[in-house]
XYZ file of C-alpha atoms in Angstrom:
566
model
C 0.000 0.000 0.000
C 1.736 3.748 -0.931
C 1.786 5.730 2.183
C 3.507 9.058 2.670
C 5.707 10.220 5.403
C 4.846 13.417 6.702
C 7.896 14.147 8.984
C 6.462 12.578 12.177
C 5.156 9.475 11.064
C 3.656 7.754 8.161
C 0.187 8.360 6.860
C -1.482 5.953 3.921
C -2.723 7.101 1.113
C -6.667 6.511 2.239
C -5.901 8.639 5.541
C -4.587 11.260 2.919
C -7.348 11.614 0.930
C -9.625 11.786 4.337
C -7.884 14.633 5.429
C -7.992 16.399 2.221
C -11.583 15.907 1.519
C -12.284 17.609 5.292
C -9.815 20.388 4.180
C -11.194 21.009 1.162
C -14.587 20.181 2.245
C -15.524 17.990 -0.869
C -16.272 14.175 -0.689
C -15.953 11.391 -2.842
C -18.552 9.154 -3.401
C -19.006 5.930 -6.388
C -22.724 4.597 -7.774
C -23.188 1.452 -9.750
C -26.136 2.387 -11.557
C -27.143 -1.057 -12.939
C -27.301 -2.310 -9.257
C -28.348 0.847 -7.291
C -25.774 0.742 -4.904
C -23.596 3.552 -3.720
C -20.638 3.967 -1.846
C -19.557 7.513 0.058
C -16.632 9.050 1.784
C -17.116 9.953 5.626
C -16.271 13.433 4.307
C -19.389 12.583 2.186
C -21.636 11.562 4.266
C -21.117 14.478 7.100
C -21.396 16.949 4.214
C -24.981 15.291 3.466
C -25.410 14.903 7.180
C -26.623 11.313 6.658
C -27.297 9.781 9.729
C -27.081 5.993 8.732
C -26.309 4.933 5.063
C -26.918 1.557 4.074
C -25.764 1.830 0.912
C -28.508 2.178 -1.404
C -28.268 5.130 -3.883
C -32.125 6.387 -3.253
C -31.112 6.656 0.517
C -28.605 9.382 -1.014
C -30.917 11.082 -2.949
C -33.472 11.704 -0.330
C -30.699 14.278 1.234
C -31.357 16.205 -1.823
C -33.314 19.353 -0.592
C -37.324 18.478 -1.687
C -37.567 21.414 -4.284
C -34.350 20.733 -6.279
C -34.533 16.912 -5.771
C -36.521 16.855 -8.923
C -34.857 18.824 -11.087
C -31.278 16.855 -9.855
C -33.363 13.142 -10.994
C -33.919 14.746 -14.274
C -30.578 15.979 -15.314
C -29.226 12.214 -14.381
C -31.627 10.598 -16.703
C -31.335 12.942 -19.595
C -26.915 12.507 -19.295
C -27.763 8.767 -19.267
C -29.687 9.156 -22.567
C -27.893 11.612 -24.124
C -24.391 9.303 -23.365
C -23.450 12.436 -21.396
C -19.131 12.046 -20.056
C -19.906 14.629 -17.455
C -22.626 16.547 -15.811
C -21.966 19.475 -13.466
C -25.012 20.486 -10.415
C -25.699 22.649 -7.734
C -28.657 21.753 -5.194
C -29.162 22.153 -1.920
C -28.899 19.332 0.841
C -31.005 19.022 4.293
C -28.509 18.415 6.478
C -30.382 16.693 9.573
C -27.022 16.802 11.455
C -26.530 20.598 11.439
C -29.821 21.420 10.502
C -29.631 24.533 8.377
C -29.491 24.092 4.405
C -25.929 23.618 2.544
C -25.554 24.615 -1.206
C -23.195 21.577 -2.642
C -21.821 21.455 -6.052
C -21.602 18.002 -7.545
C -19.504 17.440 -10.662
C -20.233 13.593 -11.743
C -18.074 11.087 -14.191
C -20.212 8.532 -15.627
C -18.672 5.384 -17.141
C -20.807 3.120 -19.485
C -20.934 -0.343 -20.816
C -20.352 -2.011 -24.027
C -24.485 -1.826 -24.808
C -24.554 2.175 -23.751
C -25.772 1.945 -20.600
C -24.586 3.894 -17.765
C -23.175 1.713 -15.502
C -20.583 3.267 -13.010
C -20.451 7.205 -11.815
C -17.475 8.737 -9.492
C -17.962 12.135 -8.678
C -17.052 14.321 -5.905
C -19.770 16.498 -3.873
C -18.094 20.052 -2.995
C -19.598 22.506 0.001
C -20.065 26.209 -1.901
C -22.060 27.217 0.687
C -19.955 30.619 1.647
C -19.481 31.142 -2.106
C -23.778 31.138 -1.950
C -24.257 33.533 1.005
C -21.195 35.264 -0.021
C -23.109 35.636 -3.986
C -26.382 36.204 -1.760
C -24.568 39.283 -0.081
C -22.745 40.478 -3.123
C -26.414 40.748 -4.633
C -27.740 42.881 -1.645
C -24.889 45.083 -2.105
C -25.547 45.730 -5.381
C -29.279 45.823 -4.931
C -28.285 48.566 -2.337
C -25.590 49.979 -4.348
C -28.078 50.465 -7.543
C -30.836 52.066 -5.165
C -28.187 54.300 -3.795
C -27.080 54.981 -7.431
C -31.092 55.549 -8.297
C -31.564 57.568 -5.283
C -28.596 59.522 -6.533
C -29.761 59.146 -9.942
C -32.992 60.732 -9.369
C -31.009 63.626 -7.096
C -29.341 64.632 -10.016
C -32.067 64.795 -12.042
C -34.022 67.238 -9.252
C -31.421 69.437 -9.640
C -30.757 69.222 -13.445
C -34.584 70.080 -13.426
C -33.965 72.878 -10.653
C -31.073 74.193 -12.307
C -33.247 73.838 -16.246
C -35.971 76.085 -14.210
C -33.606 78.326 -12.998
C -31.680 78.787 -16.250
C -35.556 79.491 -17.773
C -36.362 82.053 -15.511
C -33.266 83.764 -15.919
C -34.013 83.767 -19.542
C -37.118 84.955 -18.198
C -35.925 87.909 -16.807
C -33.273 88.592 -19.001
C -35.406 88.893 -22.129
C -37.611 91.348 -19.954
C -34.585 93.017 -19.079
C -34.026 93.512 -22.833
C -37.425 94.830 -23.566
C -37.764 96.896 -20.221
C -34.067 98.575 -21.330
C -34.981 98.987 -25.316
C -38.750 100.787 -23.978
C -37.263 102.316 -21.524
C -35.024 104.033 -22.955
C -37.611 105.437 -25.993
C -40.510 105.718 -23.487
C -39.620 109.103 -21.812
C -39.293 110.780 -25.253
C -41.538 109.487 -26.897
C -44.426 110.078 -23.919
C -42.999 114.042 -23.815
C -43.897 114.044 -27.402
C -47.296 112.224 -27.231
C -47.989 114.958 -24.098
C -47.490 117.763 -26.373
C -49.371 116.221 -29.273
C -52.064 115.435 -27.043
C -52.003 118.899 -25.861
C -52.202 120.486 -29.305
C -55.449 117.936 -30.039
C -57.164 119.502 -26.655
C -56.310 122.936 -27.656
C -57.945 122.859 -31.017
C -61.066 120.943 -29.599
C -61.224 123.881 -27.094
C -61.123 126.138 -30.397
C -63.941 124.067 -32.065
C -66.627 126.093 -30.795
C -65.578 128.920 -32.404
C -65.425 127.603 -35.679
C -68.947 126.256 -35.669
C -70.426 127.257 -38.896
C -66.928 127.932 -40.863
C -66.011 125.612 -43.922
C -63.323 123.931 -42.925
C -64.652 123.167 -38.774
C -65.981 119.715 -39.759
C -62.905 118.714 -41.307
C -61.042 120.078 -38.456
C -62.756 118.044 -35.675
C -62.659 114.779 -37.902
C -59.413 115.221 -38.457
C -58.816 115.926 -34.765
C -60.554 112.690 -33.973
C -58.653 110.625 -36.349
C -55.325 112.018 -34.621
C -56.676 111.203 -31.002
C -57.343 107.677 -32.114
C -53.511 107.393 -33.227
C -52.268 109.108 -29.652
C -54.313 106.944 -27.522
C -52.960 103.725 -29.092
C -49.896 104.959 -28.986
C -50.202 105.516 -25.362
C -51.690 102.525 -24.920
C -48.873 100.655 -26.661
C -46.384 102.129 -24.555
C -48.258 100.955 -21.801
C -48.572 97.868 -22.439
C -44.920 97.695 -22.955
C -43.464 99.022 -19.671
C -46.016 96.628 -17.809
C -44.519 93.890 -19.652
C -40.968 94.593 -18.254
C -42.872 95.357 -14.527
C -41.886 99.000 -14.861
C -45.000 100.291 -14.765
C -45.560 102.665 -11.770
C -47.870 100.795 -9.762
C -49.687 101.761 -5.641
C -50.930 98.821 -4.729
C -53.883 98.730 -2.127
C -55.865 96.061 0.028
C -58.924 95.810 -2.763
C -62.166 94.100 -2.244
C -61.549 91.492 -5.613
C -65.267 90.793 -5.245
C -66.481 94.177 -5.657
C -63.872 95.253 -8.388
C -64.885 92.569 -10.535
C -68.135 92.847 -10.032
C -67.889 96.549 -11.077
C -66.032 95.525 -14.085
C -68.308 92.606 -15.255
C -71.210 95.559 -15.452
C -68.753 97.081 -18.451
C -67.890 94.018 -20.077
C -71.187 92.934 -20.623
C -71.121 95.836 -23.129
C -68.032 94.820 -23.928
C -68.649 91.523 -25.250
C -71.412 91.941 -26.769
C -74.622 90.046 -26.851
C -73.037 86.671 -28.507
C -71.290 86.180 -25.871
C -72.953 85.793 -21.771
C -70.690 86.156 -18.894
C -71.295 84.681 -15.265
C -69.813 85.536 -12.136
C -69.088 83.037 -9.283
C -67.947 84.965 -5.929
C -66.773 83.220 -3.289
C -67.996 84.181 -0.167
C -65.515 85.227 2.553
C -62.974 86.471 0.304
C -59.729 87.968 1.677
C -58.333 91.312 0.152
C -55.844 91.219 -2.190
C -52.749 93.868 -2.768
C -52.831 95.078 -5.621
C -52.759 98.018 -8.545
C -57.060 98.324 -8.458
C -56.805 100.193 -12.152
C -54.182 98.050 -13.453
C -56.107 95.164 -12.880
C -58.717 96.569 -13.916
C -57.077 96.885 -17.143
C -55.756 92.617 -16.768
C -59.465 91.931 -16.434
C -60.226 94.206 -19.293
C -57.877 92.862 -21.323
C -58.186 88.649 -21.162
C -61.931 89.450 -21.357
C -61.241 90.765 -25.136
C -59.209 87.586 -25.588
C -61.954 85.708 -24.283
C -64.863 87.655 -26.917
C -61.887 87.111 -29.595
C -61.430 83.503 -29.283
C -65.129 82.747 -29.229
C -66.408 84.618 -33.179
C -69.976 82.374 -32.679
C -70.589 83.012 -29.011
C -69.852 81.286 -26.006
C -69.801 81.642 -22.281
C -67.155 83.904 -20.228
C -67.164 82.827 -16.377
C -65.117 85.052 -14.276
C -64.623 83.025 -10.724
C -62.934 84.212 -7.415
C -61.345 82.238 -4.260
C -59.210 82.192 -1.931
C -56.441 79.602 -2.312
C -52.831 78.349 -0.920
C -49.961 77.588 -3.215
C -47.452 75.406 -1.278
C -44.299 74.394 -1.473
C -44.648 71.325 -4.174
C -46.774 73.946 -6.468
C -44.173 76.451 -6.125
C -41.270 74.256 -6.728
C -42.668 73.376 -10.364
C -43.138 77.085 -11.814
C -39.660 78.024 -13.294
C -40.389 81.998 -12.212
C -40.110 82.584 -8.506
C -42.951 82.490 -6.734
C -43.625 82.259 -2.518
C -45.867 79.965 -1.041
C -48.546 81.447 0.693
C -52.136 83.120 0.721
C -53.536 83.973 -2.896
C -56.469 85.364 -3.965
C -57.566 83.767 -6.693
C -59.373 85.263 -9.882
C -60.162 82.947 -12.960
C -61.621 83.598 -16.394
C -62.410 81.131 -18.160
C -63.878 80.700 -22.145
C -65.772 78.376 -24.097
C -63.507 79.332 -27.245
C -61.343 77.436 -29.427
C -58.639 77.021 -27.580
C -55.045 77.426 -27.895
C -52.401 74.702 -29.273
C -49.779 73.439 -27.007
C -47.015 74.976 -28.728
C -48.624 78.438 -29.144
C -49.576 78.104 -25.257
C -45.694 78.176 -24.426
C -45.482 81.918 -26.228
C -48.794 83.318 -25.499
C -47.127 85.809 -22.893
C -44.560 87.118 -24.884
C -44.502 90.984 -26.068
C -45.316 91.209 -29.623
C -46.735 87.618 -30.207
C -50.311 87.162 -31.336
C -51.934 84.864 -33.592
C -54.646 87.541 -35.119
C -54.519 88.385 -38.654
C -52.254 91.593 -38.937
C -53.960 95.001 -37.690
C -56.056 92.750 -35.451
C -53.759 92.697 -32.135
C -50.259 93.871 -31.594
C -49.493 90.872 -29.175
C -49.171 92.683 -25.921
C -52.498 92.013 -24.286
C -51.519 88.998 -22.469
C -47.813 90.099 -21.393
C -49.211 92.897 -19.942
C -50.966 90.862 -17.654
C -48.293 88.808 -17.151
C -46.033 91.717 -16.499
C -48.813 93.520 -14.062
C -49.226 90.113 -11.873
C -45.517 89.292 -11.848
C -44.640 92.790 -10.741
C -47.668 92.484 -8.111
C -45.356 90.158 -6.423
C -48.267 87.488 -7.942
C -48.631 84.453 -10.313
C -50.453 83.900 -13.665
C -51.405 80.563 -15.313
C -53.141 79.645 -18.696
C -54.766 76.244 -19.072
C -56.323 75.460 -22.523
C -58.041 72.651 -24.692
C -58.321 72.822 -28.147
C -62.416 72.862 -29.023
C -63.182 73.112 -25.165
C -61.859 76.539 -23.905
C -59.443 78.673 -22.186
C -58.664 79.412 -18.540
C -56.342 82.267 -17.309
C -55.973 82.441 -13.548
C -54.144 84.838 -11.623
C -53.223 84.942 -8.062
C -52.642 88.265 -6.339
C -51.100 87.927 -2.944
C -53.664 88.386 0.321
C -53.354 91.978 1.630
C -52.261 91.809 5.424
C -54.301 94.975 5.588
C -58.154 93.945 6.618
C -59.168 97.787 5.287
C -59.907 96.988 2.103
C -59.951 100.566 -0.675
C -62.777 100.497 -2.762
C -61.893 101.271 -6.445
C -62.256 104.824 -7.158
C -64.096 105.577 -10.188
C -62.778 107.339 -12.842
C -63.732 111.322 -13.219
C -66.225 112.068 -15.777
C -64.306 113.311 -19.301
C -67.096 116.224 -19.055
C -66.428 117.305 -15.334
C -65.184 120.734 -14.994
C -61.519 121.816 -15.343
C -59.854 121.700 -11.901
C -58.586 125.875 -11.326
C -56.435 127.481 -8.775
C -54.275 130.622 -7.964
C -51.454 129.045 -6.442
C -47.884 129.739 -7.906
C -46.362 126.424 -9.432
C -42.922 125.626 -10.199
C -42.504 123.581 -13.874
C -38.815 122.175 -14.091
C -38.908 119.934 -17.663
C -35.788 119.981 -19.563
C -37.819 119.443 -22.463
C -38.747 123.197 -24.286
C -41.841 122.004 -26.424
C -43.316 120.229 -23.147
C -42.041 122.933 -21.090
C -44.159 125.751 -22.584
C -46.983 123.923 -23.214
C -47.053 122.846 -19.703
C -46.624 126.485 -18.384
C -49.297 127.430 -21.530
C -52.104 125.300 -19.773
C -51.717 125.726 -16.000
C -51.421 130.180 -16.697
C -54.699 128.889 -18.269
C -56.359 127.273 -15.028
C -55.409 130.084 -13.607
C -51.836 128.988 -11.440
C -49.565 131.685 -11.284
C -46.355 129.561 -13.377
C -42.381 129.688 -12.983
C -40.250 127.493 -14.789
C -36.855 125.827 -14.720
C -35.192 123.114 -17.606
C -32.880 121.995 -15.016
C -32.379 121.288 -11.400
C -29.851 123.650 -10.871
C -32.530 126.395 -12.328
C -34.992 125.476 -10.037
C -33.364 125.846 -6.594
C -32.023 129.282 -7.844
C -35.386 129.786 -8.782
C -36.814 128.892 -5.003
C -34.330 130.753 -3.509
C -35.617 133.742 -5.540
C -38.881 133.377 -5.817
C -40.526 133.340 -2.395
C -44.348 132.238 -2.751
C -44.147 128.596 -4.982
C -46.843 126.798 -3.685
C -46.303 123.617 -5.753
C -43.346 121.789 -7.099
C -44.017 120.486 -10.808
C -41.250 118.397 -11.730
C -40.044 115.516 -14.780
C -38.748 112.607 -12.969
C -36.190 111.228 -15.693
C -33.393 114.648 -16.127
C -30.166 115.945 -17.446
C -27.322 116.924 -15.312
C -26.828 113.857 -12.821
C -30.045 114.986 -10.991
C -33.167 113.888 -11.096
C -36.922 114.790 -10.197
C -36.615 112.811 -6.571
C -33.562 114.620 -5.599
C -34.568 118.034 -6.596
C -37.746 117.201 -4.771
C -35.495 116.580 -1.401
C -33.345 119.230 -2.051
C -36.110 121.746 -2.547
C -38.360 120.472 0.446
C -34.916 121.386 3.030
C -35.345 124.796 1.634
C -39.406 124.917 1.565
C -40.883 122.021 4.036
C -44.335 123.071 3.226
C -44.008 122.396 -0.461
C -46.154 120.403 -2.240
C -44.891 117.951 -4.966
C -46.795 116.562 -8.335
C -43.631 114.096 -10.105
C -44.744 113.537 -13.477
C -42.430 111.112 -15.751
C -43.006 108.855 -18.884
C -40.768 106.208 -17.454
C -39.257 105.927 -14.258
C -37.003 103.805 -13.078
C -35.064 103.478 -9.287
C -35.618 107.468 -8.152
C -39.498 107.405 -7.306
C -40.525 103.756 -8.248
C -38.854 100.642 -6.087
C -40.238 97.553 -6.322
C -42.478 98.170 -8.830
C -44.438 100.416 -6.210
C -44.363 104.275 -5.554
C -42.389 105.477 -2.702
C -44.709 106.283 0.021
C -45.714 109.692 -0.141
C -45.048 110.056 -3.926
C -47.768 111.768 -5.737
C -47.424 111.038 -9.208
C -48.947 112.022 -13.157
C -47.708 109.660 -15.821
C -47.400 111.090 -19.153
C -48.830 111.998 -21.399
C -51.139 113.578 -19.424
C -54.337 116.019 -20.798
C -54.800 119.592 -19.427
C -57.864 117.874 -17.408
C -56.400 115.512 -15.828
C -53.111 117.936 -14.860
C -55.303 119.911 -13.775
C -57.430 118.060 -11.429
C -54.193 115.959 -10.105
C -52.382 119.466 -9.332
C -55.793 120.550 -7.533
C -56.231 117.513 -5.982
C -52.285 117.615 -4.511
C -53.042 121.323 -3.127
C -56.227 120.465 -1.419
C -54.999 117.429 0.379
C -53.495 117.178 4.065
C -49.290 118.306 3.948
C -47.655 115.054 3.676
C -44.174 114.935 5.395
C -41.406 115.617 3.729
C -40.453 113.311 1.187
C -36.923 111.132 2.269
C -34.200 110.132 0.286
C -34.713 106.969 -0.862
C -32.458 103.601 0.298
């Protein structure tokens, strides 16, 4: 028999191969497969936990774990079929010894007889059951590693999303920036020269009278007409454009929404026009908003005309109010930034034809419109937009194609409880405000200048008048009764209309001051809002309405002093 020496004694070849199966943890086994008999290994058998083996191959088998034992039978019938050399398993055994389940691997060499049947198999039985729990793990790691990864994943993609927003609202405000510099900058001129042109149309209808009965007075006043047409839509265009780029002067109030609208419905129904009915639902318990009461005015006035426009057969207009929270999950969707809080909500909603999805993305842009040419100049909506987003507010469209059209825009609640009720306008045939105070006109302007000094010697003011800053306060220091300061916001010289106004109210603290301006930016407007205290005429103005704002300036309480801005 070949034995070994080991260096302390000798060890045979059988004792050998014992120890190696327990060191590799493998065992040996034989199986006649004609006769059914089997022979194992001890190493074997206390893999398979067998308590007593008598030898017979099924006794083997039943060790086999219940749910693979099938699957084990089949791939030994189908090698012995097949004529397979080798076959190659893993199963799992019930070890009744150690109870818990061991993964074995089983790699089998079948040996057959001259008719090509299987008739002797060797094979050796090897414990992987660390390799299994150690696979088992490295499987929960990755599970956990690709949830961690798709957690991370889907962190990314909140900010990609965050930072796609962001990048979209600066593009936001950087295209109003564009528009609010290029009408900026043309705005102040071009409202000094609309101001005189308007004042040349009011002199000659003041003239009219006079020329009752000549030849030429009916051509005159059409004529006149015509030209007050083109000013007002001038104006109005101008308008529309410096609410776009939220530079429109604006003194927000607490406002009863309920009672506004319901004023305004009463002219819309004229409005609209008889195709078209309009219902009100007001919710009850409505909190005031803050807000510009004649801009929005204007924001209802204006998506009501959309409203008549998109429905040429008729249709239904339903103007709704509520109160309403937007939280922090609405919030966090809308690109521009918007706080969560208390909204008051006002919706208007059409019966029309709808808007398609990729006109819907460019409805508030300036100058985009989808009516035939002459029909709109595409500045309705923005200046809604432009009006809410300066009102610190929110506006959203929602639209079907064939079912309608819903605008709704969300004013922030007023923290004021005193709600102001909207002022109604004065009657174009009221009578022309007078006075015999001395007023003080500082425009740098000449043609505006004298007209300006032209109308108010008219109502009856006693007029001075300056082209500059400098002008003026050596004019105050000269001239001792000025009753009422009369100045252009937007100057030359590296002063302006606010710091004249402080300047000349340290040498006069009684005087009164009327700004006037055709676009202001930073000196009497922050925010969006008027300084407190600010009285303010936005150009171009009429002789009417100067003078009933100068009248209505001199006959009101002495505000303090007006501050330097911060």
């Amino acid at each position: 028999m070949d034995t070994s020496d080991t260096g302390r004694g000798t060890t045979t070849a059988a004792e050998l191969l014992e120890l190696t199966q327990e060191v590799g943890r493998f065992g040996v086994f034989e199986w006649n497969a004609r006769q059914g008999w089997a022979r194992l290994s001890r190493a074997f058998i206390t893999l398979h936990g067998v308590d007593c083996f008598e030898g017979a191959y099924e006794s083997w088998l039943s060790c086999v774990f219940r749910e693979d034992r099938p699957r084990i039978s089949h791939l030994i019938q189908r090698a012995f079929a097949e004529g397979v050399r080798e076959i190659q398993a893993e199963f799992r055994v019930a070890n009744a010894v150690q109870g818990p389940l061991k993964w074995v691997e089983a790699r089998h060499l079948i040996f057959y007889g001259v008719d090509g049947r299987a008739e002797r198999v060797i094979g050796v039985n090897v414990d992987i059951t660390e390799r299994k729990q150690a696979t088992v793990q490295l499987r929960a790691f990755a599970e956990t590693l690709e949830e961690a990864v798709s957690v991370r994943t889907r962190e990314l993609e909140a900010q990609n999303e965050a930072r796609q927003k962001a990048e979209e609202a600066l593009r936001q405000a950087q295209k109003m920036e564009a528009v609010g510099q290029l009408t900026g900058g043309i705005a102040h001129d071009f409202n000094n020269l609309l101001t005189v042109v308007l004042g040349g149309l009011d002199i000659i209808g003041r003239q009219l009278p006079a020329l009752v009965g000549s030849p030429g007075a009916a051509r005159i006043s059409h004529g006149r007409e015509m030209s007050l047409k083109g000013v007002h839509r001038a104006v109005n265009l101008t308008s529309r454009l410096l609410a776009f780029s939220r530079q429109q002067p604006l003194a927000p109030r607490a406002l009863d929404i309920n009672r506004l609208v319901a004023e305004s419905c009463e002219f819309l129904i004229r409005t609209l026009g008889e195709a078209v009915s309009l219902e009100t639902v007001l919710a009850a318990g409505l909190w005031p908003a803050h807000a510009d009461a004649q801009e929005l005015e204007n924001a209802i006035l204006n998506l009501a005309v959309n409203a008549r426009d998109a429905m040429p057969r008729g249709g239904k207009l339903t103007v709704e109010t509520a109160n309403c929270y937007l939280d922090e999950a609405y919030v966090a969707g809308i690109a521009e930034p918007v706080a969560r809080g208390q909204y008051v909500l006002i919706a208007m909603t059409d019966t029309g034809v709808g808007i398609e999805k990729a006109v819907l993305e460019r409805v508030f842009d300036p100058f985009f419109t989808t009516k035939e040419v002459g029909k709109g100049t595409g500045l309705g909506l923005s200046q809604v937009y432009g009006f809410v987003r300066q009102s610190s507010g929110h506006v959203r469209i929602y639209s079907e194609i064939g079912e309608g059209t819903s605008v709704k825009i969300y004013l922030p609640r007023s923290p004021d409880a005193n709600v102001t009720l909207v002022e109604s306008k004065p009657s174009t045939e009221s009578a022309t405000a007078i006075g015999l105070e001395t007023v003080l006109v500082v425009e740098d302007d000449d043609a505006l200048r004298a007209y300006t000094v032209e109308i108010l010697g008219e109502l009856g003011y006693v007029v001075v008048e300056a082209s500059n800053s400098a002008t003026a306060l050596e004019v105050l220091d000269r001239v001792q009764e000025v009753d009422l300061l009369f100045t252009d916001v937007v100057m030359p010289g590296g002063s302006n209309g606010r710091q004249l106004a402080t300047e000349a109210q340290k040498r006069r603290a009684d005087l009164r001051v009327l700004f006037t301006t055709g676009y202001s930016r930073n000196a009497i407007v922050h925010h969006g809002r008027l300084d407190e205290g600010v009285q303010l005429i936005s150009k171009p103005f009429t002789i009417q309405g100067l003078g009933q704002k100068i009248r209505e300036v001199l006959d009101a309480p002495a505000p303090p002093p007006l501050n330097k801005p911060t």
